[in-house]
Coordinates of C-alpha atoms in Angstrom, one line a residue:
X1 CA -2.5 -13.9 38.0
X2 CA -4.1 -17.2 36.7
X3 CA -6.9 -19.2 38.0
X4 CA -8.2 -22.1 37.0
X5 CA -12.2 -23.0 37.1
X6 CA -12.0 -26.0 36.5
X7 CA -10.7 -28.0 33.6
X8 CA -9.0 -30.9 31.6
X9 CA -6.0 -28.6 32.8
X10 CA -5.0 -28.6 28.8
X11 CA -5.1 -24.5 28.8
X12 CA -3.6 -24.7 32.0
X13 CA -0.3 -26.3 30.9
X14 CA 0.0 -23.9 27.5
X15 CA -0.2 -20.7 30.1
X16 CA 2.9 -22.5 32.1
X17 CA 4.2 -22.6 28.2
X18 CA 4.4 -19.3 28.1
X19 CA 6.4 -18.4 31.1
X20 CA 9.3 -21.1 29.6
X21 CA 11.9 -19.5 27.6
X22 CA 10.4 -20.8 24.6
X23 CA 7.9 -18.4 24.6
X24 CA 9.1 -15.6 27.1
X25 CA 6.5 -14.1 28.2
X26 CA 8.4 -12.0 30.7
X27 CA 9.9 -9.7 27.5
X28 CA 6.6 -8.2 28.0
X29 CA 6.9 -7.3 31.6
X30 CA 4.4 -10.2 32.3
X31 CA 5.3 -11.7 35.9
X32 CA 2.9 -14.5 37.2
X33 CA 2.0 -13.2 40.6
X34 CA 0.3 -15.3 43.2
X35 CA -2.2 -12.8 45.5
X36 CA -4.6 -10.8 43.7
X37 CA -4.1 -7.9 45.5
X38 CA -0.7 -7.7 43.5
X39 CA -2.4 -8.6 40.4
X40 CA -3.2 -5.9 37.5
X41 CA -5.0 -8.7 35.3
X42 CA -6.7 -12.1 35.5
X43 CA -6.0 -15.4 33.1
X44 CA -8.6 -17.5 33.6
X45 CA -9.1 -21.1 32.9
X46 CA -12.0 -23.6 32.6
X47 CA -15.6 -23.9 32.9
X48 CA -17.0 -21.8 35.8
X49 CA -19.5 -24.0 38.4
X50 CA -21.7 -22.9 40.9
X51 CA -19.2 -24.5 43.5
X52 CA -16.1 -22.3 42.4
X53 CA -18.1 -19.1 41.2
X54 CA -17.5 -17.3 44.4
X55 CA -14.4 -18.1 44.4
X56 CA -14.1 -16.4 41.3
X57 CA -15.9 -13.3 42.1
X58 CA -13.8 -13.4 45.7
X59 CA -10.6 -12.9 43.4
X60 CA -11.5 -11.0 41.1
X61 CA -13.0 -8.6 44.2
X62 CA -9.3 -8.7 46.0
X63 CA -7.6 -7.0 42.9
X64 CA -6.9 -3.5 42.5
X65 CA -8.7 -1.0 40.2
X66 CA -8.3 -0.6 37.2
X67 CA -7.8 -4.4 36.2
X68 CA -8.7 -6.8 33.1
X69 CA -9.9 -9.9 32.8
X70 CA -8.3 -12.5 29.9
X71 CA -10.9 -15.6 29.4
X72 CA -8.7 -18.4 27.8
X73 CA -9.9 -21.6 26.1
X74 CA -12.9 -22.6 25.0
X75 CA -14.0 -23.6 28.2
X76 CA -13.1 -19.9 29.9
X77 CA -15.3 -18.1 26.7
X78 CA -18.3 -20.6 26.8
X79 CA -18.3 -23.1 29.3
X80 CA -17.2 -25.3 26.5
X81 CA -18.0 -28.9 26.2
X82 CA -19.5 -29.1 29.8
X83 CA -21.9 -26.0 29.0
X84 CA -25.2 -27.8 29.3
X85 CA -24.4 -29.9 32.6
X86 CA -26.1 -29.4 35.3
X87 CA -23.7 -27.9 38.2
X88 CA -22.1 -25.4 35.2
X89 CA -22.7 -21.8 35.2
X90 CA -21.2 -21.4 32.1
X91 CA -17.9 -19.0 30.4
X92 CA -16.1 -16.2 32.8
X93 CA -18.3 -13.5 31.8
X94 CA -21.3 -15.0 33.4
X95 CA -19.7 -14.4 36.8
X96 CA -17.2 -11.2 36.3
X97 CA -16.8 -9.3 32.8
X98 CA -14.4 -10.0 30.6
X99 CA -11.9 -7.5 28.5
X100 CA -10.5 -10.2 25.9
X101 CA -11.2 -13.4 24.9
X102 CA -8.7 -15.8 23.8
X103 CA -10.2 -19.3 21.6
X104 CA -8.5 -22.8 21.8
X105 CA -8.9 -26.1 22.9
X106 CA -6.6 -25.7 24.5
X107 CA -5.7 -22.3 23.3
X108 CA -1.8 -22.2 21.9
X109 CA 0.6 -20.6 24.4
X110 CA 1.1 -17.9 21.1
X111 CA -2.8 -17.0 21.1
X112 CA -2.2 -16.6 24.7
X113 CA 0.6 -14.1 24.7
X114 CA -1.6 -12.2 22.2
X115 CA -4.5 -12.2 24.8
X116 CA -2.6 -11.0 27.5
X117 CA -0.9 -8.6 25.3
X118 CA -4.2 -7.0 24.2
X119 CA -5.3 -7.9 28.1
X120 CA -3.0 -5.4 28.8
X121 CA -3.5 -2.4 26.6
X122 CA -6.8 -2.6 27.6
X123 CA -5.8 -2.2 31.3
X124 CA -3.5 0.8 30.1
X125 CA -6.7 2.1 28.7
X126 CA -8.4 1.7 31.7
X127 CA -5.3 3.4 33.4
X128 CA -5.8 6.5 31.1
X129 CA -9.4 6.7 32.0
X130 CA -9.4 7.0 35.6
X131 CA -6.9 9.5 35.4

């Protein structure tokens, strides 16, 4: 599942790169699902504010255990260029933690597919753990 914080939508439009069949993402068993409930892991996009934190959270709450959570961009990791204003609480893992981190502005649809990729081993890890 991918949600977006808040952004210049730049990251945003290299994750829809992925699912084209330039990229392919689906060879990896990869679907793009809309309700979190069906979700195993999170992509998520832009500078996290006080206004769409819960919102956040409130996803990240609805999915299943074991999940993972993919911070993309440099706006997902830090807060980015927006950081020091005043209504932004700054990256992802300020709100909900964070398995992997992927850098870019925006980050390139390949760098992506390598975060979700590594996204997912680490929820297979997580898998194997709570078994």
């Amino acid at each position: 599942m991918h949600f977006d914080c808040g952004s210049c939508n730049g990251c945003d439009i290299e994750v829809l790169a992925c699912l084209t069949p330039l990229y392919d993402v689906e060879r990896f068993g990869i679907i793009n699902v809309g309700n979190p409930k069906h979700a195993d892991v999170l992509l998520v996009t832009g500078t996290v504010n006080h206004r769409n934190k819960k919102v956040l959270k409130n996803i990240y709450d609805q999915m299943p255990e074991p999940k993972a959570v993919i911070a993309i961009g440099a706006c997902g990791n830090t807060g980015g260029i927006f950081r020091e204003a005043y209504n932004v609480v700054g990256g992802v893992d300020k709100v909900i933690p964070v398995d992997v981190y992927v850098p870019g502005c925006p980050a390139k649809p390949e760098a992506i597919i390598d975060g979700v990729v590594a996204g997912l081993a680490k929820f297979a890890q997580k898998v194997e753990e709570a078994k």
